């Protein structure tokens, strides 16, 4: 995949970019702009075409936010066409098995996550759309 499709939010961004391009003729660049809603772990991104919102996607991380989203869905008040849900607070870049903050040195989990994201988005990793990756074509053809 590439920098935009391998971590938390990556698949959401891939789907948003693909749908924006294929259905609305809009080319989006990474990273997408997100608006924070309830907290850092509940955010949304929208695509506007000619002043109208045509797509509304959300990234929802952590159990409390997932529960709030499910309440909205059950009440029929969910406006999203796509939602990425992860149980890990701050998404899976900060989940189990990942770099932990050195709290003895005064480092917060948020600081570690920001450092990881900076390295991830500003690295020399070649960015490819999943649909342009020949290794994925092989996997899809075999399975």
Short mmCIF file of C-alpha atoms in Angstrom, two decimals, residues 12-143:
data_model
loop_
_atom_site.label_atom_id
_atom_site.label_comp_id
_atom_site.label_asym_id
_atom_site.label_seq_id
_atom_site.Cartn_x
_atom_site.Cartn_y
_atom_site.Cartn_z
CA UNK A 12 -11.04 5.47 5.15
CA UNK A 13 -8.84 7.89 3.22
CA UNK A 14 -8.40 5.41 0.36
CA UNK A 15 -12.16 4.88 0.06
CA UNK A 16 -12.87 8.63 0.28
CA UNK A 17 -10.28 9.41 -2.41
CA UNK A 18 -11.50 6.60 -4.68
CA UNK A 19 -15.19 7.50 -4.40
CA UNK A 20 -14.43 11.22 -4.79
CA UNK A 21 -12.49 10.52 -7.97
CA UNK A 22 -14.65 7.80 -9.52
CA UNK A 23 -18.08 9.26 -8.72
CA UNK A 24 -17.50 13.02 -8.49
CA UNK A 25 -14.37 13.63 -10.58
CA UNK A 26 -12.57 15.18 -7.59
CA UNK A 27 -8.92 14.40 -6.83
CA UNK A 28 -8.11 14.61 -3.13
CA UNK A 29 -4.62 14.74 -1.64
CA UNK A 30 -3.43 13.28 1.65
CA UNK A 31 -3.79 13.82 4.45
CA UNK A 32 -7.51 14.58 4.37
CA UNK A 33 -8.87 17.38 6.55
CA UNK A 34 -10.78 16.12 9.58
CA UNK A 35 -13.08 18.01 11.93
CA UNK A 36 -12.91 16.84 15.53
CA UNK A 37 -16.38 16.21 16.94
CA UNK A 38 -16.79 14.93 20.52
CA UNK A 39 -13.03 14.46 21.08
CA UNK A 40 -9.79 13.60 19.21
CA UNK A 41 -11.02 10.04 18.74
CA UNK A 42 -14.28 10.98 17.00
CA UNK A 43 -13.66 12.94 13.83
CA UNK A 44 -15.18 13.31 10.40
CA UNK A 45 -14.19 14.31 6.91
CA UNK A 46 -16.55 15.49 4.20
CA UNK A 47 -16.47 15.98 0.46
CA UNK A 48 -18.24 19.05 -0.83
CA UNK A 49 -19.13 19.44 -4.50
CA UNK A 50 -20.54 22.77 -5.65
CA UNK A 51 -21.22 23.80 -2.05
CA UNK A 52 -23.11 20.62 -1.11
CA UNK A 53 -21.83 17.85 1.15
CA UNK A 54 -21.94 14.67 -0.96
CA UNK A 55 -19.89 12.36 1.29
CA UNK A 56 -19.51 12.26 5.05
CA UNK A 57 -17.08 9.74 6.58
CA UNK A 58 -16.05 9.28 10.21
CA UNK A 59 -13.15 7.76 12.11
CA UNK A 60 -14.28 6.54 15.54
CA UNK A 61 -11.78 5.12 18.02
CA UNK A 62 -12.26 3.78 21.54
CA UNK A 63 -15.22 1.98 23.12
CA UNK A 64 -16.97 5.08 24.49
CA UNK A 65 -17.04 6.70 21.05
CA UNK A 66 -18.15 3.46 19.42
CA UNK A 67 -21.06 3.27 21.87
CA UNK A 68 -22.04 6.87 21.07
CA UNK A 69 -21.94 6.12 17.34
CA UNK A 70 -24.11 3.00 17.79
CA UNK A 71 -26.67 5.09 19.68
CA UNK A 72 -26.81 7.51 16.74
CA UNK A 73 -27.26 4.62 14.31
CA UNK A 74 -30.03 3.03 16.38
CA UNK A 75 -31.79 6.42 16.63
CA UNK A 76 -31.58 6.85 12.84
CA UNK A 77 -29.39 9.95 13.22
CA UNK A 78 -26.21 8.70 11.56
CA UNK A 79 -25.30 10.74 8.47
CA UNK A 80 -22.19 8.78 7.48
CA UNK A 81 -21.74 6.75 4.33
CA UNK A 82 -18.64 5.11 5.81
CA UNK A 83 -17.26 4.77 9.33
CA UNK A 84 -13.88 3.39 10.33
CA UNK A 85 -14.13 1.89 13.81
CA UNK A 86 -11.20 0.78 15.95
CA UNK A 87 -11.33 -0.22 19.60
CA UNK A 88 -7.87 1.21 20.29
CA UNK A 89 -7.92 4.75 21.71
CA UNK A 90 -6.23 7.05 19.16
CA UNK A 91 -6.54 4.32 16.54
CA UNK A 92 -4.25 1.40 16.02
CA UNK A 93 -1.07 3.44 15.59
CA UNK A 94 -1.27 3.71 19.36
CA UNK A 95 -2.73 0.29 20.06
CA UNK A 96 -1.37 -2.82 21.72
CA UNK A 97 2.13 -3.88 20.72
CA UNK A 98 3.09 -0.35 19.75
CA UNK A 99 5.58 2.16 21.13
CA UNK A 100 4.56 3.27 24.60
CA UNK A 101 5.15 6.69 26.12
CA UNK A 102 8.00 7.12 28.58
CA UNK A 103 5.89 8.63 31.33
CA UNK A 104 8.91 8.82 33.66
CA UNK A 105 10.44 11.30 31.19
CA UNK A 106 7.19 13.29 31.00
CA UNK A 107 6.21 11.99 27.57
CA UNK A 108 2.49 11.57 26.86
CA UNK A 109 0.82 8.98 24.67
CA UNK A 110 -0.36 11.80 22.42
CA UNK A 111 3.25 12.96 21.90
CA UNK A 112 4.35 9.44 20.92
CA UNK A 113 1.44 9.14 18.50
CA UNK A 114 2.30 12.51 16.92
CA UNK A 115 5.93 11.42 16.51
CA UNK A 116 4.88 8.13 14.88
CA UNK A 117 2.45 9.92 12.56
CA UNK A 118 5.11 12.47 11.54
CA UNK A 119 7.57 9.71 10.70
CA UNK A 120 4.87 7.80 8.87
CA UNK A 121 3.51 10.67 6.75
CA UNK A 122 6.88 12.32 6.08
CA UNK A 123 8.90 9.25 5.27
CA UNK A 124 10.35 8.28 1.94
CA UNK A 125 7.82 5.47 1.52
CA UNK A 126 6.51 5.38 -2.03
CA UNK A 127 2.82 6.22 -2.04
CA UNK A 128 0.62 3.97 -4.15
CA UNK A 129 -3.07 3.43 -4.39
CA UNK A 130 -3.91 -0.14 -3.37
CA UNK A 131 -5.42 -0.65 -6.82
CA UNK A 132 -1.98 0.12 -8.35
CA UNK A 133 -0.12 -2.43 -6.27
CA UNK A 134 0.78 -5.56 -8.29
CA UNK A 135 1.29 -7.61 -5.10
CA UNK A 136 -2.37 -7.02 -4.20
CA UNK A 137 -3.47 -8.10 -7.67
CA UNK A 138 -1.61 -11.39 -7.11
CA UNK A 139 -3.32 -11.89 -3.75
CA UNK A 140 -6.76 -11.13 -5.17
CA UNK A 141 -6.19 -13.48 -8.12
CA UNK A 142 -5.01 -16.35 -5.87
CA UNK A 143 -7.81 -16.02 -3.33
#
